[in-house]
mmCIF file of C-alpha atoms and ligand atoms in Angstrom:
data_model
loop_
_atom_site.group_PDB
_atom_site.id
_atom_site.type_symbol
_atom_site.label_atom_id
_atom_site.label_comp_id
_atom_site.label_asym_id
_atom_site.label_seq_id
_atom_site.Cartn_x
_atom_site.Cartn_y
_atom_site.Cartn_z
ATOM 1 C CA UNK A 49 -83.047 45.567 -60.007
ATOM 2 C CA UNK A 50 -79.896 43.486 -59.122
ATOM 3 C CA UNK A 51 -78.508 44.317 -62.543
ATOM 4 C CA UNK A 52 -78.875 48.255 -61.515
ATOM 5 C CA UNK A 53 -77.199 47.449 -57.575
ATOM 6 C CA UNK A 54 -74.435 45.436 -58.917
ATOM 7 C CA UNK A 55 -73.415 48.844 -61.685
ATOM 8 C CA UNK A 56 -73.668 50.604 -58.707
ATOM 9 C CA UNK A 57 -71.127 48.756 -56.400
ATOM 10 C CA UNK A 58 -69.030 48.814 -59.712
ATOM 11 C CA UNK A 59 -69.158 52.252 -60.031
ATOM 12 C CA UNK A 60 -68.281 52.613 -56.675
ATOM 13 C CA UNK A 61 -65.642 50.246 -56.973
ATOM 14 C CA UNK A 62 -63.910 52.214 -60.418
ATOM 15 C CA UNK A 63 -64.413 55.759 -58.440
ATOM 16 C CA UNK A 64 -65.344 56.148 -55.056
ATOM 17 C CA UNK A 65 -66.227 59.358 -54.696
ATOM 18 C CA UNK A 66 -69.703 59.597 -54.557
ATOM 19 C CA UNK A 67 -72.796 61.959 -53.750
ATOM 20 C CA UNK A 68 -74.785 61.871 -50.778
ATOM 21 C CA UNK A 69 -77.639 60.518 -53.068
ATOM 22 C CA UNK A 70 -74.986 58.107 -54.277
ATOM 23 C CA UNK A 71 -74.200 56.337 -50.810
ATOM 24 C CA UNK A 72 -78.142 55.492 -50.502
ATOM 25 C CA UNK A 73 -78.260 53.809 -53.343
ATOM 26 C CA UNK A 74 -75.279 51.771 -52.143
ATOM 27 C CA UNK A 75 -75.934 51.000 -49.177
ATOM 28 C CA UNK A 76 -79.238 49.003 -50.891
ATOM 29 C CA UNK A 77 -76.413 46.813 -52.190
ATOM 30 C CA UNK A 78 -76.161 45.089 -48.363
ATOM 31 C CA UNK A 79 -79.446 43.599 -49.164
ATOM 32 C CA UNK A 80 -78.477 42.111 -52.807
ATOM 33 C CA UNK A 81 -75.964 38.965 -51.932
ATOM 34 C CA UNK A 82 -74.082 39.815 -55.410
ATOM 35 C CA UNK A 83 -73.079 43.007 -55.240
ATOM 36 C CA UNK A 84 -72.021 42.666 -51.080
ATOM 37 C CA UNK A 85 -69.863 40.151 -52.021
ATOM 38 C CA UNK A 86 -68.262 41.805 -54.966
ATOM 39 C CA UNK A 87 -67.794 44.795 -52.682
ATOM 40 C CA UNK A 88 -66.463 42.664 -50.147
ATOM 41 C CA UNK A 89 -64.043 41.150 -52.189
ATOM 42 C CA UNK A 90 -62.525 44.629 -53.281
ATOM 43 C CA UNK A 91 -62.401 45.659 -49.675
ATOM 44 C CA UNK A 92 -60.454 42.489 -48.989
ATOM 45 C CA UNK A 93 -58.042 42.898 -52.208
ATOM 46 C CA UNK A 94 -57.409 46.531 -51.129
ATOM 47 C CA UNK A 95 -56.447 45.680 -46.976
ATOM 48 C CA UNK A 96 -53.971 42.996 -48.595
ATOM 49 C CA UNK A 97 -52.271 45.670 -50.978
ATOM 50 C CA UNK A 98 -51.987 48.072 -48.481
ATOM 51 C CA UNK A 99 -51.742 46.042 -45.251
ATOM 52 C CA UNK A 100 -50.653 42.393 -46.624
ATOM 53 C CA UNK A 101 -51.637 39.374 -44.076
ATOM 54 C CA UNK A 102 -50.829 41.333 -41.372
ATOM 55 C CA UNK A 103 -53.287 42.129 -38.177
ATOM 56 C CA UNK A 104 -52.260 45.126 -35.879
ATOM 57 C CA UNK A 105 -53.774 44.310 -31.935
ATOM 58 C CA UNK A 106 -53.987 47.179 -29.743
ATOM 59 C CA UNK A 107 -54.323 46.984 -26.004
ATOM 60 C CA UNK A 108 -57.500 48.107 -24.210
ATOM 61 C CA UNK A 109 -57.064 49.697 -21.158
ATOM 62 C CA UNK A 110 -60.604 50.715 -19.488
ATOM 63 C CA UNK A 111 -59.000 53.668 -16.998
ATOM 64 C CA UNK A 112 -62.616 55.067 -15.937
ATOM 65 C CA UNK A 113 -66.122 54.573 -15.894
ATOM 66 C CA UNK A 114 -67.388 57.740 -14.112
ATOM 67 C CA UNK A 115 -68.614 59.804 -17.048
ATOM 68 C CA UNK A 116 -70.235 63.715 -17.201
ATOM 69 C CA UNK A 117 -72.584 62.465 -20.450
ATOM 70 C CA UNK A 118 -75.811 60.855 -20.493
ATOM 71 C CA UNK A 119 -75.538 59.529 -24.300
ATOM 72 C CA UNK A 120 -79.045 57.777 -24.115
ATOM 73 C CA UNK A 121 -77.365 54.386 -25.500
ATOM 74 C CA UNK A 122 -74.201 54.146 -23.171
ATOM 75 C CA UNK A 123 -74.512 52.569 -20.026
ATOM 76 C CA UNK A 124 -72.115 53.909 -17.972
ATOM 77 C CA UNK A 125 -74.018 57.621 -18.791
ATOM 78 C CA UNK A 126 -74.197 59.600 -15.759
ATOM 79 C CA UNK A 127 -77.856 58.982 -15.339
ATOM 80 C CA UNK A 128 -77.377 55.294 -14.753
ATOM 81 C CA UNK A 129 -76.989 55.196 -11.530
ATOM 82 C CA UNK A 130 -77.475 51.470 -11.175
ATOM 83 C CA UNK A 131 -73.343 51.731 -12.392
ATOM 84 C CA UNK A 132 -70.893 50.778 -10.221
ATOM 85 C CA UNK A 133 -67.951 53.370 -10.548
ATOM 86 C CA UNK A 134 -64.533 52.711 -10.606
ATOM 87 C CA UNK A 135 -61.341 54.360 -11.395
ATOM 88 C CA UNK A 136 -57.700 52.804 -11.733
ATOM 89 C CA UNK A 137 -54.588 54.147 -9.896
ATOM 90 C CA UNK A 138 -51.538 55.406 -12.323
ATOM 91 C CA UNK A 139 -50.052 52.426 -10.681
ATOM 92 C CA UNK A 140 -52.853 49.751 -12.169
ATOM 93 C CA UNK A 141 -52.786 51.219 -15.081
ATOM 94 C CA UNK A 142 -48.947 51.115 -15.626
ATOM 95 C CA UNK A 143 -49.253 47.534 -14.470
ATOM 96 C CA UNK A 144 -52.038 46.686 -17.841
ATOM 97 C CA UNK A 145 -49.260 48.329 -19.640
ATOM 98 C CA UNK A 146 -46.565 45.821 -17.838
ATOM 99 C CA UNK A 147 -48.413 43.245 -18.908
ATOM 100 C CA UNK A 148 -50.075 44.437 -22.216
ATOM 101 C CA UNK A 149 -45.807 45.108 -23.248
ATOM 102 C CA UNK A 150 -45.010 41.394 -21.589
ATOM 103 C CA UNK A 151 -48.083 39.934 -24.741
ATOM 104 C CA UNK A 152 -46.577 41.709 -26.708
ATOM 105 C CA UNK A 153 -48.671 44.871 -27.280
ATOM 106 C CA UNK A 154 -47.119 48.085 -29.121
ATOM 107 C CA UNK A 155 -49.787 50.113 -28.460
ATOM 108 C CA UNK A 156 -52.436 51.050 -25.027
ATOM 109 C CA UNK A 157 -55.406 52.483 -25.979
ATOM 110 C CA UNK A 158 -56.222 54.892 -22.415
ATOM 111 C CA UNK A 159 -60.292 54.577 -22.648
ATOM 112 C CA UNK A 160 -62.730 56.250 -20.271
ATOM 113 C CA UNK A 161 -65.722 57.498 -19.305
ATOM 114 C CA UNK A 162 -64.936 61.689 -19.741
ATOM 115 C CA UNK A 163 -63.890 61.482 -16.109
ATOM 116 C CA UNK A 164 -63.234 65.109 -14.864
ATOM 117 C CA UNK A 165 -60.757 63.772 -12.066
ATOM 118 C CA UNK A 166 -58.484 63.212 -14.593
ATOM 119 C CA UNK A 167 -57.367 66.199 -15.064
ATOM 120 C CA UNK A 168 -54.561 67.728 -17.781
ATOM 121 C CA UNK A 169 -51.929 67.552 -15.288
ATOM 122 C CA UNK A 170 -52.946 63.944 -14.358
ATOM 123 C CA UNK A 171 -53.083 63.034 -17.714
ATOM 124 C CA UNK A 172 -50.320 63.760 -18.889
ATOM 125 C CA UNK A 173 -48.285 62.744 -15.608
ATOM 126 C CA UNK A 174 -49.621 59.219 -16.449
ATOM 127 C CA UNK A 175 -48.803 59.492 -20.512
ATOM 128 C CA UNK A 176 -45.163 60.784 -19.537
ATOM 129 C CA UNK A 177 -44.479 57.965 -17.587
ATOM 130 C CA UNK A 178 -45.894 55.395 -20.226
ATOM 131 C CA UNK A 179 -43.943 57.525 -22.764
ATOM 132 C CA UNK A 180 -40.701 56.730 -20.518
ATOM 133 C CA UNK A 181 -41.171 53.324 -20.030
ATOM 134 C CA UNK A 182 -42.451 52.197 -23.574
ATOM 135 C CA UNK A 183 -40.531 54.891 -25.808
ATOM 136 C CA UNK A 184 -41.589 52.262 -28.918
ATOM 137 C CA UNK A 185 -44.846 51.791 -27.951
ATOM 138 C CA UNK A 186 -48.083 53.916 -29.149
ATOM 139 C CA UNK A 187 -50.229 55.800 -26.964
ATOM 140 C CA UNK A 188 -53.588 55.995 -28.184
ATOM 141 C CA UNK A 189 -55.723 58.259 -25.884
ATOM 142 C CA UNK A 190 -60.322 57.727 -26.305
ATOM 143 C CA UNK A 191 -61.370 60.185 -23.296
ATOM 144 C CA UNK A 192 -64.175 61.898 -24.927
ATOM 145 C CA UNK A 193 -64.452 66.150 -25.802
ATOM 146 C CA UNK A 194 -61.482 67.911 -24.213
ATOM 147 C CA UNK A 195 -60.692 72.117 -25.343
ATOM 148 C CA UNK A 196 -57.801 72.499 -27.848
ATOM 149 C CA UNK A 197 -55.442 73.395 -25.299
ATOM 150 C CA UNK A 198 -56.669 70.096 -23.112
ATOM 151 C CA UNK A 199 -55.615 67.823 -26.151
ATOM 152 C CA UNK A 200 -52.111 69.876 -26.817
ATOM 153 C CA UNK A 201 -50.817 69.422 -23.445
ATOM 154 C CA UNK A 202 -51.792 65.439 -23.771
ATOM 155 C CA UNK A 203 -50.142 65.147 -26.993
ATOM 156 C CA UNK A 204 -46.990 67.486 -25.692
ATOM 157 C CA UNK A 205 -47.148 64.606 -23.169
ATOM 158 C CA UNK A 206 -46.408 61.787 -25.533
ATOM 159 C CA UNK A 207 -49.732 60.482 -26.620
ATOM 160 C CA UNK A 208 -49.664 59.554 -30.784
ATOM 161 C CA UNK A 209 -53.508 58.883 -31.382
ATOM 162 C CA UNK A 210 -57.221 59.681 -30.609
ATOM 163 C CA UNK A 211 -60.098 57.828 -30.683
ATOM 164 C CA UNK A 212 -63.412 59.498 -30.777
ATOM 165 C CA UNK A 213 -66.594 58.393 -32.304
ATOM 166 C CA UNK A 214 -68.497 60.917 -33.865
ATOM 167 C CA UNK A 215 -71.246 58.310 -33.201
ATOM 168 C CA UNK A 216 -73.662 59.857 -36.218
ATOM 169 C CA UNK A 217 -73.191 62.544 -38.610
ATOM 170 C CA UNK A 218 -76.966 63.624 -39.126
ATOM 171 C CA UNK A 219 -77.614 66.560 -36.950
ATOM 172 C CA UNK A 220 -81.708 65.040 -36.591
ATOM 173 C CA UNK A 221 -80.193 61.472 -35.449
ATOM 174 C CA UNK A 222 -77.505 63.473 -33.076
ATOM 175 C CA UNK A 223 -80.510 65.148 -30.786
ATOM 176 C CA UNK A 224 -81.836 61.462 -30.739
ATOM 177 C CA UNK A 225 -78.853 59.965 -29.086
ATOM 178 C CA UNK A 226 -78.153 62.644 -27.454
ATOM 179 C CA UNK A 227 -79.025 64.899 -24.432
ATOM 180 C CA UNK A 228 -79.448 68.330 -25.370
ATOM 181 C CA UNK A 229 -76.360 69.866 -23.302
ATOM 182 C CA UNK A 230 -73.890 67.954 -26.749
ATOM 183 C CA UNK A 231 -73.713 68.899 -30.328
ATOM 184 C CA UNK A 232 -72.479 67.163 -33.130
ATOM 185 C CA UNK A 233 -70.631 70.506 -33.975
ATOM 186 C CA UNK A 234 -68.682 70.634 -31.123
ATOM 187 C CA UNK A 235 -67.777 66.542 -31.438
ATOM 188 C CA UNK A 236 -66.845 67.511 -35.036
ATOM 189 C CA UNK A 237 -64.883 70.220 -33.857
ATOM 190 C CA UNK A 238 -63.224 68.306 -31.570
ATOM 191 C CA UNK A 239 -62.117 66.023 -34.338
ATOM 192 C CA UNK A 240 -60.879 68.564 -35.818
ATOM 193 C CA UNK A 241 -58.445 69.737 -33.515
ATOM 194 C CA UNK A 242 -56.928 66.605 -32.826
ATOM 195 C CA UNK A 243 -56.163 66.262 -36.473
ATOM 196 C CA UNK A 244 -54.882 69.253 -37.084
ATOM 197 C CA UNK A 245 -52.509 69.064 -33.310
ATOM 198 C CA UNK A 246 -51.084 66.210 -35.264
ATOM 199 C CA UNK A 247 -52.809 63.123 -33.534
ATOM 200 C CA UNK A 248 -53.776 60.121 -35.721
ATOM 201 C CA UNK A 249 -57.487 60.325 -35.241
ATOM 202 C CA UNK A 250 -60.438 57.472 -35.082
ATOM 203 C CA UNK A 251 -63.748 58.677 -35.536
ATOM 204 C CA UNK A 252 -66.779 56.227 -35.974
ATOM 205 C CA UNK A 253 -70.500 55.369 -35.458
ATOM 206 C CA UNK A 254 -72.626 52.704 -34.603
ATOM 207 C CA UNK A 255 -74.561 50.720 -36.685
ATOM 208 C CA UNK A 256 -78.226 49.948 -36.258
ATOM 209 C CA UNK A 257 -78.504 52.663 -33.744
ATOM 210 C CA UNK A 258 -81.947 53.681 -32.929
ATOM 211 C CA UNK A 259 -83.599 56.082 -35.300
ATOM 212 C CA UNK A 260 -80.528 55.783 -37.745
ATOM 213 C CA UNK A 261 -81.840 55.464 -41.807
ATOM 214 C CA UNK A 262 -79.853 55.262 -44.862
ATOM 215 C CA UNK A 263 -79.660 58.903 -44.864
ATOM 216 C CA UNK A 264 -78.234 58.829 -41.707
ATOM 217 C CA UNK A 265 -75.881 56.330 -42.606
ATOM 218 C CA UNK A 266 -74.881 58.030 -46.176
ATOM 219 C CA UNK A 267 -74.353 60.787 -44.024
ATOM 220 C CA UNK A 268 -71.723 59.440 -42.233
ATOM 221 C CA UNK A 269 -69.657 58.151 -45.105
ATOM 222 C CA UNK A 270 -69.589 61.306 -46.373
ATOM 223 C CA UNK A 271 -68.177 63.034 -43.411
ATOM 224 C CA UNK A 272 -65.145 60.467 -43.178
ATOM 225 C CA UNK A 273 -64.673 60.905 -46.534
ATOM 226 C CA UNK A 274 -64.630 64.310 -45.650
ATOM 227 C CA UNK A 275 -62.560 63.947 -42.488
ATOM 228 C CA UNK A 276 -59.886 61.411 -43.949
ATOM 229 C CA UNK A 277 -59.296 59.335 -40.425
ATOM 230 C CA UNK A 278 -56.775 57.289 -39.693
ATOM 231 C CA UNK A 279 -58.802 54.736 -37.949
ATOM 232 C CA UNK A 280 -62.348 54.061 -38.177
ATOM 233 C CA UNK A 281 -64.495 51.980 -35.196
ATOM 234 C CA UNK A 282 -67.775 50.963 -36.135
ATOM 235 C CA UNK A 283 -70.180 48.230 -34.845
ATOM 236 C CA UNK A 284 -73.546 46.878 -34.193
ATOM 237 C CA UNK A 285 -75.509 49.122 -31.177
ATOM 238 C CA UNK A 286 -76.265 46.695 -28.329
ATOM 239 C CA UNK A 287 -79.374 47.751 -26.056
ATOM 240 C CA UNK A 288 -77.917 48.623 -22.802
ATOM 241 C CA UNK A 289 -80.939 47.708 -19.668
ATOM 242 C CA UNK A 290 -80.107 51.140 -17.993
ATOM 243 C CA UNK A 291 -81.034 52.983 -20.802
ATOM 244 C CA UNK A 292 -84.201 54.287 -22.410
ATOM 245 C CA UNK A 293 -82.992 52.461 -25.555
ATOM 246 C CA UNK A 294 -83.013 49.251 -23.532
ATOM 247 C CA UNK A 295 -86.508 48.191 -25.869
ATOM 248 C CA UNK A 296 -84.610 48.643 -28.592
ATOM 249 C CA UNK A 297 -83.490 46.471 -31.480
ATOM 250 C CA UNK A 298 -79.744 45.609 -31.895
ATOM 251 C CA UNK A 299 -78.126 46.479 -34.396
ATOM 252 C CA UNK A 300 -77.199 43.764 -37.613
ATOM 253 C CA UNK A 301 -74.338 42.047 -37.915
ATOM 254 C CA UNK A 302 -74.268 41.280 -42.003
ATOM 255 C CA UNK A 303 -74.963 45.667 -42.284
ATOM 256 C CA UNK A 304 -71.864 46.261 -39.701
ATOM 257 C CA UNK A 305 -69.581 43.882 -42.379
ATOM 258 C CA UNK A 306 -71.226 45.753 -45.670
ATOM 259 C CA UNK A 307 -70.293 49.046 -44.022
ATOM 260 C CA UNK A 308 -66.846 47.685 -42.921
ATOM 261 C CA UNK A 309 -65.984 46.735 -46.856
ATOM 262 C CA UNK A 310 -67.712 50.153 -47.974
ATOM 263 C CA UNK A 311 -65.123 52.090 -45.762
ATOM 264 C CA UNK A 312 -62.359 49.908 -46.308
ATOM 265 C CA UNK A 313 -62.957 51.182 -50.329
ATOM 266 C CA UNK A 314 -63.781 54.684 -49.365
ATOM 267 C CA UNK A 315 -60.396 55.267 -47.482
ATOM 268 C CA UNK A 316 -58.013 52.982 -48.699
ATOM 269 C CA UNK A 317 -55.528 52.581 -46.342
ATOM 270 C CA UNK A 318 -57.383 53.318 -42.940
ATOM 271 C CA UNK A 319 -56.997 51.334 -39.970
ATOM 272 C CA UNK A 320 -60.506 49.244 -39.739
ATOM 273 C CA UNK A 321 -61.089 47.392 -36.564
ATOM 274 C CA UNK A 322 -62.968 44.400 -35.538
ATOM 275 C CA UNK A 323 -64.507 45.884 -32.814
ATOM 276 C CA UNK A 324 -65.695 43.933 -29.801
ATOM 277 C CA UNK A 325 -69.595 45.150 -30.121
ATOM 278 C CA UNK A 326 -69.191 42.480 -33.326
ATOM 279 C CA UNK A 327 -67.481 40.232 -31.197
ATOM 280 C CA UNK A 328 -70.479 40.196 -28.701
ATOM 281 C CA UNK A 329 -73.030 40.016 -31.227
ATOM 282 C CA UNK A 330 -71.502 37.064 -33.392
ATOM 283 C CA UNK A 331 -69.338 34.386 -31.736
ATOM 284 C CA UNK A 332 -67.053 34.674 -35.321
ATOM 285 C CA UNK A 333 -68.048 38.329 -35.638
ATOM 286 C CA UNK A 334 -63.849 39.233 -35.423
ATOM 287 C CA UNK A 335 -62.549 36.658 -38.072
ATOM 288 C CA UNK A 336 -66.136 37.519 -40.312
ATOM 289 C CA UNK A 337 -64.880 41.437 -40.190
ATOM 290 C CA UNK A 338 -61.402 40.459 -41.150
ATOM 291 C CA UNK A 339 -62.808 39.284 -44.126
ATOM 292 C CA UNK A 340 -64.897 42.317 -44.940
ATOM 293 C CA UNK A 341 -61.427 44.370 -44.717
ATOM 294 C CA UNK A 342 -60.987 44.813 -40.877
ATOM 295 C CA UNK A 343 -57.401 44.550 -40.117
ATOM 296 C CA UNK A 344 -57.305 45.391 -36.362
ATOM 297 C CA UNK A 345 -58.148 43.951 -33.156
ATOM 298 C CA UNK A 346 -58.507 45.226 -29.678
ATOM 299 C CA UNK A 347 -58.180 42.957 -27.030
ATOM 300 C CA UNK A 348 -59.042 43.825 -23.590
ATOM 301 C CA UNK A 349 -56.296 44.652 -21.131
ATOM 302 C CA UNK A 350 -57.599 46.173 -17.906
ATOM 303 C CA UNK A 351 -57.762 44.199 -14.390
ATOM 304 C CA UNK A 352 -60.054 41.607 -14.646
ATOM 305 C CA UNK A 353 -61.875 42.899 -11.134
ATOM 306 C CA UNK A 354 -63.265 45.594 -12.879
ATOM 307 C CA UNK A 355 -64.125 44.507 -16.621
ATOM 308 C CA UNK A 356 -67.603 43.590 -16.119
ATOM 309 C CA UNK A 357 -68.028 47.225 -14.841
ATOM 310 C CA UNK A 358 -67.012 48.707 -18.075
ATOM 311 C CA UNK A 359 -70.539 47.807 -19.322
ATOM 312 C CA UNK A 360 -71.420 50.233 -22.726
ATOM 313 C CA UNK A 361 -73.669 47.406 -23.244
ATOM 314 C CA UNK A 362 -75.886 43.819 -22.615
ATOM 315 C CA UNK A 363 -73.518 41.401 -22.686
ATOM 316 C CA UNK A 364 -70.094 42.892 -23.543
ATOM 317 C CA UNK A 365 -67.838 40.153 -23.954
ATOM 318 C CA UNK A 366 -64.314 40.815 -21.411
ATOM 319 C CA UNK A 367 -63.095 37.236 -21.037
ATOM 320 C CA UNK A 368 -61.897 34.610 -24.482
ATOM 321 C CA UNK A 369 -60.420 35.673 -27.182
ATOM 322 C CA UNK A 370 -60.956 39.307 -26.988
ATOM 323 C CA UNK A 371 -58.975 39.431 -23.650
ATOM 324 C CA UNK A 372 -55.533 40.310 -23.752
ATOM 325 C CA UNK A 373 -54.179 37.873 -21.824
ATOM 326 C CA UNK A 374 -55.664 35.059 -24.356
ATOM 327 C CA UNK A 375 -53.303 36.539 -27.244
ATOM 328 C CA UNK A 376 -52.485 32.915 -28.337
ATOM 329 C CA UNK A 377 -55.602 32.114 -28.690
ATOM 330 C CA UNK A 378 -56.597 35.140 -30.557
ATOM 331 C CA UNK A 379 -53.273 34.775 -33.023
ATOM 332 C CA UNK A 380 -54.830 30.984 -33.781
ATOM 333 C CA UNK A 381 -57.698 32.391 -34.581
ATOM 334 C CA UNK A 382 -56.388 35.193 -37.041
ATOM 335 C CA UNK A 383 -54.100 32.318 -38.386
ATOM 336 C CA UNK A 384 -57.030 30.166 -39.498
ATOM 337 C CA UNK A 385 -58.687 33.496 -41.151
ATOM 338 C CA UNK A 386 -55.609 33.515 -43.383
ATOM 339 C CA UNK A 387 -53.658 36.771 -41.647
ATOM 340 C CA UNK A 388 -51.091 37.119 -38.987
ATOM 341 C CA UNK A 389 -51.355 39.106 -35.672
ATOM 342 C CA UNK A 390 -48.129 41.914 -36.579
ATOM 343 C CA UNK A 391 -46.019 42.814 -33.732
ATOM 344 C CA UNK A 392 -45.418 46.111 -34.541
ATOM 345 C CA UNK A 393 -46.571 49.333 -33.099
ATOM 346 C CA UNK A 394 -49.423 49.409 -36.234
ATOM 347 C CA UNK A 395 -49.636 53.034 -37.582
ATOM 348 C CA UNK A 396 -51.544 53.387 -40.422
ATOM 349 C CA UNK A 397 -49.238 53.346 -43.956
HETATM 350 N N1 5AD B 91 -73.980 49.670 -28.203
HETATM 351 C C1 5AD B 91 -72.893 49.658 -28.979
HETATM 352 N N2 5AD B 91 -71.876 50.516 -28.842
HETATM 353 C C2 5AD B 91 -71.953 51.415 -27.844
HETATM 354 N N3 5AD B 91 -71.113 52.381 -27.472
HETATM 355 C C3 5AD B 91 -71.647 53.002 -26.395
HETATM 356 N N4 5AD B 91 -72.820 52.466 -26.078
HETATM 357 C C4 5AD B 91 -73.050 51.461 -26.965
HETATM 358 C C5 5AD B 91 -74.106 50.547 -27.185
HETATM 359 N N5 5AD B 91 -75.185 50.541 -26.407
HETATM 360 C C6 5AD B 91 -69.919 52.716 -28.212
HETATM 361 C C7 5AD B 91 -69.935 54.183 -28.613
HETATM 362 C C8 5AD B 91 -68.687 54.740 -27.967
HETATM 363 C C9 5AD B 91 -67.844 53.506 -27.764
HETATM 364 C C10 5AD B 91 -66.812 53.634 -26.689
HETATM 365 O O1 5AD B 91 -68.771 52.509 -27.420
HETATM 366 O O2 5AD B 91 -69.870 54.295 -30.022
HETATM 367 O O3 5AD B 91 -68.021 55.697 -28.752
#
């Protein structure tokens, strides 16, 4: 049995383009210590050809947590209405950006809730002036399902990147996550778009989310490899107490890192981050997915008065090392993994 899941991670090592059927068999591999750690090992060998030492930080900016979905997992869905709302001023946010530029961040990831007060023309007043003051700095925009035209005028703007989970790629597991007013063809869609406007694009799913089986999961590789992102976010899901999912189990920690190797070999030279879901679940959950091929971190830069209101989940970690303002901290930490937080704006090669 071991013998047949170790040929398999070599086969998917020596040519990685494999079936649906394939990727099941695969992802057995998490659960055989060998043939994870040979696969982790390429993932690791491939993120130093293509990326060296270096780790790329981007700054978090949480702009919004009003939000017109009900995802059943997130908790800042509409339908919680134990959230307490808040929205920053284009003045707060251009101060995170002050400060985010001061650190020595080179790129502000805009994240919200899809807030309908922000409008186009607000928007892209607030990426224009960003684009002004920080002409070397990225602008990386994660505001949800906007119409083709919505995402041109953004990008006409000045914003360089998107980041939208597709959050599963099996149509069954899509109606379980989600209410039945979203599709997973109009998120794919969506995706779509923003690649071809010219955006680099993030997509991603969580791991361990409920109802999700290796078929689900097989299902999603295959659409990335379909897809070809430039970035890909995936972590553990976290029960959320003002959900329906709040009974659930979390998601694991050791499948997150398998998955993280396993995409870091199915697209090469994608941007892979350590995303703060890990962080929460596993005090060394960054530095462990740095060494499963991870090669970005996003630190937290929004007010501290209103991080703890940005809750997706139980226990979302928004102070340490994962805040911004800690980025000495956090580039002792990447030291003693063995890589080097980059200064530079961190497209992907
Ligand atoms: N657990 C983990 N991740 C979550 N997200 C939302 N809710 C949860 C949860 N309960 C993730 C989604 C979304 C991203 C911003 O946060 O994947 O795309």
């Amino acid at each position: 049995m071991e013998t047949d899941m170790r040929e398999i991670a070599e086969s998917f090592i020596k040519n990685n383009d494999f079936t649906k059927k394939e990727f099941r068999m695969l992802l057995e591999c998490a659960d055989d210590p060998e043939s994870a750690e040979m696969l982790r090992q390429e993932a690791v060998r491939i993120r130093k050809k293509y990326y060296g030492d270096k780790v790329y930080t981007r700054g978090l900016i949480e702009f919004t947590n009003y939000c017109r979905n009900d995802c059943y997992y997130c908790g800042i869905r509409r339908g919680n209405l134990y959230a307490r709302r808040y929205r920053l001023t284009k003045e707060e946010i251009l101060e995170c950006c002050a400060q985010g530029y001061e650190l020595g961040f080179r790129t502000f990831v805009l994240q919200g809730g899809e807030d309908r007060w922000f409008t186009d023309e607000r928007m892209s007043d607030i990426i224009r002036t960003i684009r002004t003051c920080y002409p070397d700095c990225a602008i990386t925009l994660s505001l949800g399902e906007r119409s083709y035209e919505s995402y041109q005028k953004l990008k006409e703007a000045g914003a360089d990147r998107y980041l939208l989970r597709h959050e599963t790629a099996d149509e069954e597991h899509y109606r379980k996550l989600h209410p039945s007013e979203m599709s997973l063809a109009v998120r794919k869609l969506c995706l779509y778009d923003l690649k071809l406007l010219g955006y680099q694009v993030g997509a991603g799913f969580m791991v361990g989310s409920p109802g999700q089986t290796a078929d689900c999961l097989a299902e999603d590789l295959l659409f990335l490899k379909e897809l070809q992102p430039h970035m890909v976010g995936i972590g553990p899901f976290i029960p959320h107490h003002g959900t329906s999912f709040a009974q659930e189990k979390a998601g694991s920690v050791e499948l997150t890192l398998f998955l993280l190797s396993v995409i870091r070999i199915l697209l090469p030279k994608v941007l892979l981050p350590a995303t703060t879901a890990l962080g929460t679940m596993d005090p060394q959950g960054r530095e462990k997915g740095l060494h499963a091929g991870a090669n970005v971190v996003m630190p937290n830069l929004s007010p501290l008065k209103i991080r703890k209101k940005y809750d997706l989940y139980d226990n979302k970690i928004s102070t340490g090392e994962e805040a911004a303002e800690c980025r000495a901290q956090l580039a002792r930490r990447v030291e003693n993994a063995g890589y080097h937080l980059s200064a530079e704006r961190g497209d992907a090669v």
